[in-house]
Amino acid sequence: MFTKIFKRVSIQSLISSFFFCVLASFFNTYCIKAGNIDFQDLVKILVLCFFLIIAIVTVSLSQARRLNASFGSIHLLSFPLCILLFNQEGGLSYNKVIVFLIVLIMVNVLSKNINNTTSTKTFFMLGFLGTIITYINIYCVLFFIPPILIFSETSYRNSKNLIAFCVAVIFTLQLLLLLTFIATGTFFYEPAALKTEISISGVYSPNDLVWTVAVFIAFLTATIFRPSEYKIKAQKNNTHRVFQFMLIWLLISIFFRYFNLYDGTGKWLQSLVPTAFFIGIAIDVIKSSQIKNLIITVVVFAATSLKLFDYGLISF
């Protein structure tokens, strides 16, 4: 059933993915609120699903590049599945939403064909976007790694690309400092201090454990068990940079979680998109539709049961 619905990237499969996202988000909220859901919670669910569908469309089309293509369609299923597994830990802050959307734009930029005529614009955009998220959270400077890796390639290693990248960083930083001065009266801000507490030293819920396993499976898929068939398709569609960026994003998310670099809730937030990306690739490796549907059904049943148990709504 699942594999038939999400066989291709289409309007129907996108609507189905959004519907499943709403169901998964509603279930998460139901568990967190112990069934006491009000109108404000429903609005938050719809807003969250709006941002999630942007992520799903961006990731899927960064692979397929067009509608009615099978390549990348599995992500329409893996995202709702990972939302169900995800340890939500409350809502999203504006800063996190901005970082989330900008990183998705970086994914979109890297998914396009980069050649000698467009490389300068690409480096400028990556410098511009990377500076904004670094200004919000200084540790997001790690997202400068992908453009540095591209620049290390011989075909893009020229002064024009380097100048475009540096100009974007300097110009954007000056603009942000000016806007900060206008808004607060000071040019500088204080980033969150680097912490060293890991999750096992504090509250370690079953949901956190489940999501840690999901991240670990995604990491294994991206590194050790990298599917050769996907690699061939990515090279054919010229989307291998998306895979590279997602791996870096996943590693950054693990770094953020280990050192607790997020203020407030959502310590695993950075890992949601790259984990869903690689979980989708792992599911897509399975050839048999029946086995796929069976695995997905078991995961959904296990995730819902553990979440209900964790929030004390059922007992074993």
mmCIF file with all atom_site columns, C-alpha atoms in Angstrom, residues 157-280:
data_model
loop_
_atom_site.group_PDB
_atom_site.id
_atom_site.type_symbol
_atom_site.label_atom_id
_atom_site.label_alt_id
_atom_site.label_comp_id
_atom_site.label_asym_id
_atom_site.label_entity_id
_atom_site.label_seq_id
_atom_site.pdbx_PDB_ins_code
_atom_site.Cartn_x
_atom_site.Cartn_y
_atom_site.Cartn_z
_atom_site.occupancy
_atom_site.B_iso_or_equiv
_atom_site.pdbx_formal_charge
_atom_site.auth_seq_id
_atom_site.auth_comp_id
_atom_site.auth_asym_id
_atom_site.auth_atom_id
_atom_site.pdbx_PDB_model_num
ATOM 1   C CA . ARG A 1 157 ? 39.126 26.639 -7.883  1.00 0.00 ? 157 ARG A CA 1
ATOM 2   C CA . ASN A 1 158 ? 39.539 30.140 -9.310  1.00 0.00 ? 158 ASN A CA 1
ATOM 3   C CA . SER A 1 159 ? 39.787 33.690 -7.998  1.00 0.00 ? 159 SER A CA 1
ATOM 4   C CA . LYS A 1 160 ? 36.344 34.702 -9.303  1.00 0.00 ? 160 LYS A CA 1
ATOM 5   C CA . ASN A 1 161 ? 34.544 32.113 -7.163  1.00 0.00 ? 161 ASN A CA 1
ATOM 6   C CA . LEU A 1 162 ? 36.670 32.931 -4.115  1.00 0.00 ? 162 LEU A CA 1
ATOM 7   C CA . ILE A 1 163 ? 35.991 36.658 -4.470  1.00 0.00 ? 163 ILE A CA 1
ATOM 8   C CA . ALA A 1 164 ? 32.248 36.056 -4.878  1.00 0.00 ? 164 ALA A CA 1
ATOM 9   C CA . PHE A 1 165 ? 32.182 33.919 -1.744  1.00 0.00 ? 165 PHE A CA 1
ATOM 10  C CA . CYS A 1 166 ? 34.203 36.401 0.354   1.00 0.00 ? 166 CYS A CA 1
ATOM 11  C CA . VAL A 1 167 ? 32.190 39.403 -0.865  1.00 0.00 ? 167 VAL A CA 1
ATOM 12  C CA . ALA A 1 168 ? 28.956 37.618 0.067   1.00 0.00 ? 168 ALA A CA 1
ATOM 13  C CA . VAL A 1 169 ? 30.238 36.839 3.573   1.00 0.00 ? 169 VAL A CA 1
ATOM 14  C CA . ILE A 1 170 ? 31.574 40.366 4.227   1.00 0.00 ? 170 ILE A CA 1
ATOM 15  C CA . PHE A 1 171 ? 28.574 42.173 2.723   1.00 0.00 ? 171 PHE A CA 1
ATOM 16  C CA . THR A 1 172 ? 26.026 40.018 4.562   1.00 0.00 ? 172 THR A CA 1
ATOM 17  C CA . LEU A 1 173 ? 27.875 40.309 7.883   1.00 0.00 ? 173 LEU A CA 1
ATOM 18  C CA . GLN A 1 174 ? 28.017 44.122 7.593   1.00 0.00 ? 174 GLN A CA 1
ATOM 19  C CA . LEU A 1 175 ? 24.317 44.242 6.753   1.00 0.00 ? 175 LEU A CA 1
ATOM 20  C CA . LEU A 1 176 ? 23.388 42.035 9.707   1.00 0.00 ? 176 LEU A CA 1
ATOM 21  C CA . LEU A 1 177 ? 25.560 44.085 12.085  1.00 0.00 ? 177 LEU A CA 1
ATOM 22  C CA . LEU A 1 178 ? 23.885 47.266 10.857  1.00 0.00 ? 178 LEU A CA 1
ATOM 23  C CA . LEU A 1 179 ? 20.401 45.812 11.310  1.00 0.00 ? 179 LEU A CA 1
ATOM 24  C CA . THR A 1 180 ? 21.349 44.577 14.803  1.00 0.00 ? 180 THR A CA 1
ATOM 25  C CA . PHE A 1 181 ? 22.592 48.058 15.732  1.00 0.00 ? 181 PHE A CA 1
ATOM 26  C CA . ILE A 1 182 ? 19.365 49.654 14.482  1.00 0.00 ? 182 ILE A CA 1
ATOM 27  C CA . ALA A 1 183 ? 17.252 47.153 16.424  1.00 0.00 ? 183 ALA A CA 1
ATOM 28  C CA . THR A 1 184 ? 19.246 46.860 19.670  1.00 0.00 ? 184 THR A CA 1
ATOM 29  C CA . GLY A 1 185 ? 21.714 49.749 19.760  1.00 0.00 ? 185 GLY A CA 1
ATOM 30  C CA . THR A 1 186 ? 24.755 47.470 19.710  1.00 0.00 ? 186 THR A CA 1
ATOM 31  C CA . PHE A 1 187 ? 26.696 45.841 16.896  1.00 0.00 ? 187 PHE A CA 1
ATOM 32  C CA . PHE A 1 188 ? 27.456 42.629 18.732  1.00 0.00 ? 188 PHE A CA 1
ATOM 33  C CA . TYR A 1 189 ? 25.511 39.697 20.085  1.00 0.00 ? 189 TYR A CA 1
ATOM 34  C CA . GLU A 1 190 ? 26.369 36.920 22.497  1.00 0.00 ? 190 GLU A CA 1
ATOM 35  C CA . PRO A 1 191 ? 26.190 33.414 21.031  1.00 0.00 ? 191 PRO A CA 1
ATOM 36  C CA . ALA A 1 192 ? 25.312 30.481 23.258  1.00 0.00 ? 192 ALA A CA 1
ATOM 37  C CA . ALA A 1 193 ? 28.337 29.162 25.116  1.00 0.00 ? 193 ALA A CA 1
ATOM 38  C CA . LEU A 1 194 ? 29.618 25.748 24.105  1.00 0.00 ? 194 LEU A CA 1
ATOM 39  C CA . LYS A 1 195 ? 28.292 23.135 26.491  1.00 0.00 ? 195 LYS A CA 1
ATOM 40  C CA . THR A 1 196 ? 29.630 19.672 27.177  1.00 0.00 ? 196 THR A CA 1
ATOM 41  C CA . GLU A 1 197 ? 26.677 17.899 28.771  1.00 0.00 ? 197 GLU A CA 1
ATOM 42  C CA . ILE A 1 198 ? 25.560 14.859 26.817  1.00 0.00 ? 198 ILE A CA 1
ATOM 43  C CA . SER A 1 199 ? 22.041 13.473 26.884  1.00 0.00 ? 199 SER A CA 1
ATOM 44  C CA . ILE A 1 200 ? 22.818 10.385 29.009  1.00 0.00 ? 200 ILE A CA 1
ATOM 45  C CA . SER A 1 201 ? 23.831 12.613 31.941  1.00 0.00 ? 201 SER A CA 1
ATOM 46  C CA . GLY A 1 202 ? 20.309 14.050 32.148  1.00 0.00 ? 202 GLY A CA 1
ATOM 47  C CA . VAL A 1 203 ? 16.808 12.906 31.268  1.00 0.00 ? 203 VAL A CA 1
ATOM 48  C CA . TYR A 1 204 ? 17.011 10.211 28.622  1.00 0.00 ? 204 TYR A CA 1
ATOM 49  C CA . SER A 1 205 ? 13.502 9.287  27.523  1.00 0.00 ? 205 SER A CA 1
ATOM 50  C CA . PRO A 1 206 ? 12.545 6.279  25.348  1.00 0.00 ? 206 PRO A CA 1
ATOM 51  C CA . ASN A 1 207 ? 11.687 8.748  22.566  1.00 0.00 ? 207 ASN A CA 1
ATOM 52  C CA . ASP A 1 208 ? 15.216 10.108 22.664  1.00 0.00 ? 208 ASP A CA 1
ATOM 53  C CA . LEU A 1 209 ? 16.563 6.561  22.477  1.00 0.00 ? 209 LEU A CA 1
ATOM 54  C CA . VAL A 1 210 ? 14.315 5.686  19.515  1.00 0.00 ? 210 VAL A CA 1
ATOM 55  C CA . TRP A 1 211 ? 15.406 8.754  17.585  1.00 0.00 ? 211 TRP A CA 1
ATOM 56  C CA . THR A 1 212 ? 19.061 8.073  18.407  1.00 0.00 ? 212 THR A CA 1
ATOM 57  C CA . VAL A 1 213 ? 18.670 4.652  16.786  1.00 0.00 ? 213 VAL A CA 1
ATOM 58  C CA . ALA A 1 214 ? 17.058 6.282  13.731  1.00 0.00 ? 214 ALA A CA 1
ATOM 59  C CA . VAL A 1 215 ? 19.968 8.731  13.432  1.00 0.00 ? 215 VAL A CA 1
ATOM 60  C CA . PHE A 1 216 ? 22.438 5.855  13.795  1.00 0.00 ? 216 PHE A CA 1
ATOM 61  C CA . ILE A 1 217 ? 20.722 3.906  10.978  1.00 0.00 ? 217 ILE A CA 1
ATOM 62  C CA . ALA A 1 218 ? 20.813 7.035  8.810   1.00 0.00 ? 218 ALA A CA 1
ATOM 63  C CA . PHE A 1 219 ? 24.519 7.457  9.550   1.00 0.00 ? 219 PHE A CA 1
ATOM 64  C CA . LEU A 1 220 ? 25.261 3.841  8.619   1.00 0.00 ? 220 LEU A CA 1
ATOM 65  C CA . THR A 1 221 ? 23.297 4.250  5.372   1.00 0.00 ? 221 THR A CA 1
ATOM 66  C CA . ALA A 1 222 ? 25.242 7.392  4.502   1.00 0.00 ? 222 ALA A CA 1
ATOM 67  C CA . THR A 1 223 ? 28.684 5.974  5.255   1.00 0.00 ? 223 THR A CA 1
ATOM 68  C CA . ILE A 1 224 ? 29.153 2.214  5.491   1.00 0.00 ? 224 ILE A CA 1
ATOM 69  C CA . PHE A 1 225 ? 26.124 0.821  3.660   1.00 0.00 ? 225 PHE A CA 1
ATOM 70  C CA . ARG A 1 226 ? 25.917 3.491  0.971   1.00 0.00 ? 226 ARG A CA 1
ATOM 71  C CA . PRO A 1 227 ? 23.696 1.927  -1.749  1.00 0.00 ? 227 PRO A CA 1
ATOM 72  C CA . SER A 1 228 ? 25.558 1.630  -5.048  1.00 0.00 ? 228 SER A CA 1
ATOM 73  C CA . GLU A 1 229 ? 22.304 1.841  -7.049  1.00 0.00 ? 229 GLU A CA 1
ATOM 74  C CA . TYR A 1 230 ? 21.467 5.200  -5.476  1.00 0.00 ? 230 TYR A CA 1
ATOM 75  C CA . LYS A 1 231 ? 24.987 6.428  -6.159  1.00 0.00 ? 231 LYS A CA 1
ATOM 76  C CA . ILE A 1 232 ? 24.596 5.599  -9.866  1.00 0.00 ? 232 ILE A CA 1
ATOM 77  C CA . LYS A 1 233 ? 21.228 7.374  -10.044 1.00 0.00 ? 233 LYS A CA 1
ATOM 78  C CA . ALA A 1 234 ? 22.606 10.409 -8.199  1.00 0.00 ? 234 ALA A CA 1
ATOM 79  C CA . GLN A 1 235 ? 25.525 10.681 -10.608 1.00 0.00 ? 235 GLN A CA 1
ATOM 80  C CA . LYS A 1 236 ? 23.140 10.298 -13.555 1.00 0.00 ? 236 LYS A CA 1
ATOM 81  C CA . ASN A 1 237 ? 20.840 13.052 -12.236 1.00 0.00 ? 237 ASN A CA 1
ATOM 82  C CA . ASN A 1 238 ? 23.831 15.131 -11.093 1.00 0.00 ? 238 ASN A CA 1
ATOM 83  C CA . THR A 1 239 ? 22.490 15.294 -7.528  1.00 0.00 ? 239 THR A CA 1
ATOM 84  C CA . HIS A 1 240 ? 25.455 13.747 -5.727  1.00 0.00 ? 240 HIS A CA 1
ATOM 85  C CA . ARG A 1 241 ? 26.142 17.068 -3.983  1.00 0.00 ? 241 ARG A CA 1
ATOM 86  C CA . VAL A 1 242 ? 22.803 16.773 -2.181  1.00 0.00 ? 242 VAL A CA 1
ATOM 87  C CA . PHE A 1 243 ? 23.926 13.436 -0.726  1.00 0.00 ? 243 PHE A CA 1
ATOM 88  C CA . GLN A 1 244 ? 27.223 15.023 0.334   1.00 0.00 ? 244 GLN A CA 1
ATOM 89  C CA . PHE A 1 245 ? 25.458 18.001 1.918   1.00 0.00 ? 245 PHE A CA 1
ATOM 90  C CA . MET A 1 246 ? 22.978 15.771 3.762   1.00 0.00 ? 246 MET A CA 1
ATOM 91  C CA . LEU A 1 247 ? 25.816 13.710 5.231   1.00 0.00 ? 247 LEU A CA 1
ATOM 92  C CA . ILE A 1 248 ? 27.516 16.883 6.484   1.00 0.00 ? 248 ILE A CA 1
ATOM 93  C CA . TRP A 1 249 ? 24.171 18.120 7.846   1.00 0.00 ? 249 TRP A CA 1
ATOM 94  C CA . LEU A 1 250 ? 23.685 14.819 9.695   1.00 0.00 ? 250 LEU A CA 1
ATOM 95  C CA . LEU A 1 251 ? 27.163 15.002 11.230  1.00 0.00 ? 251 LEU A CA 1
ATOM 96  C CA . ILE A 1 252 ? 26.549 18.625 12.265  1.00 0.00 ? 252 ILE A CA 1
ATOM 97  C CA . SER A 1 253 ? 23.254 17.598 13.900  1.00 0.00 ? 253 SER A CA 1
ATOM 98  C CA . ILE A 1 254 ? 25.042 14.900 15.921  1.00 0.00 ? 254 ILE A CA 1
ATOM 99  C CA . PHE A 1 255 ? 27.637 17.487 16.954  1.00 0.00 ? 255 PHE A CA 1
ATOM 100 C CA . PHE A 1 256 ? 24.861 19.917 17.981  1.00 0.00 ? 256 PHE A CA 1
ATOM 101 C CA . ARG A 1 257 ? 23.104 17.248 20.023  1.00 0.00 ? 257 ARG A CA 1
ATOM 102 C CA . TYR A 1 258 ? 26.220 15.932 21.742  1.00 0.00 ? 258 TYR A CA 1
ATOM 103 C CA . PHE A 1 259 ? 27.347 19.381 22.897  1.00 0.00 ? 259 PHE A CA 1
ATOM 104 C CA . ASN A 1 260 ? 23.777 20.594 23.489  1.00 0.00 ? 260 ASN A CA 1
ATOM 105 C CA . LEU A 1 261 ? 24.236 23.637 21.241  1.00 0.00 ? 261 LEU A CA 1
ATOM 106 C CA . TYR A 1 262 ? 20.526 24.379 21.020  1.00 0.00 ? 262 TYR A CA 1
ATOM 107 C CA . ASP A 1 263 ? 18.886 26.543 23.643  1.00 0.00 ? 263 ASP A CA 1
ATOM 108 C CA . GLY A 1 264 ? 15.574 25.224 24.955  1.00 0.00 ? 264 GLY A CA 1
ATOM 109 C CA . THR A 1 265 ? 13.754 22.369 23.283  1.00 0.00 ? 265 THR A CA 1
ATOM 110 C CA . GLY A 1 266 ? 14.383 20.590 20.020  1.00 0.00 ? 266 GLY A CA 1
ATOM 111 C CA . LYS A 1 267 ? 17.887 19.284 20.679  1.00 0.00 ? 267 LYS A CA 1
ATOM 112 C CA . TRP A 1 268 ? 17.597 16.803 17.796  1.00 0.00 ? 268 TRP A CA 1
ATOM 113 C CA . LEU A 1 269 ? 15.923 19.284 15.418  1.00 0.00 ? 269 LEU A CA 1
ATOM 114 C CA . GLN A 1 270 ? 18.891 19.616 13.057  1.00 0.00 ? 270 GLN A CA 1
ATOM 115 C CA . SER A 1 271 ? 18.836 15.882 12.429  1.00 0.00 ? 271 SER A CA 1
ATOM 116 C CA . LEU A 1 272 ? 15.225 15.581 11.207  1.00 0.00 ? 272 LEU A CA 1
ATOM 117 C CA . VAL A 1 273 ? 15.743 16.343 7.492   1.00 0.00 ? 273 VAL A CA 1
ATOM 118 C CA . PRO A 1 274 ? 19.033 14.448 6.899   1.00 0.00 ? 274 PRO A CA 1
ATOM 119 C CA . THR A 1 275 ? 17.808 11.454 8.922   1.00 0.00 ? 275 THR A CA 1
ATOM 120 C CA . ALA A 1 276 ? 14.582 11.299 6.893   1.00 0.00 ? 276 ALA A CA 1
ATOM 121 C CA . PHE A 1 277 ? 16.681 11.607 3.728   1.00 0.00 ? 277 PHE A CA 1
ATOM 122 C CA . PHE A 1 278 ? 18.918 8.632  4.520   1.00 0.00 ? 278 PHE A CA 1
ATOM 123 C CA . ILE A 1 279 ? 16.141 6.538  6.071   1.00 0.00 ? 279 ILE A CA 1
ATOM 124 C CA . GLY A 1 280 ? 14.322 6.953  2.756   1.00 0.00 ? 280 GLY A CA 1
#
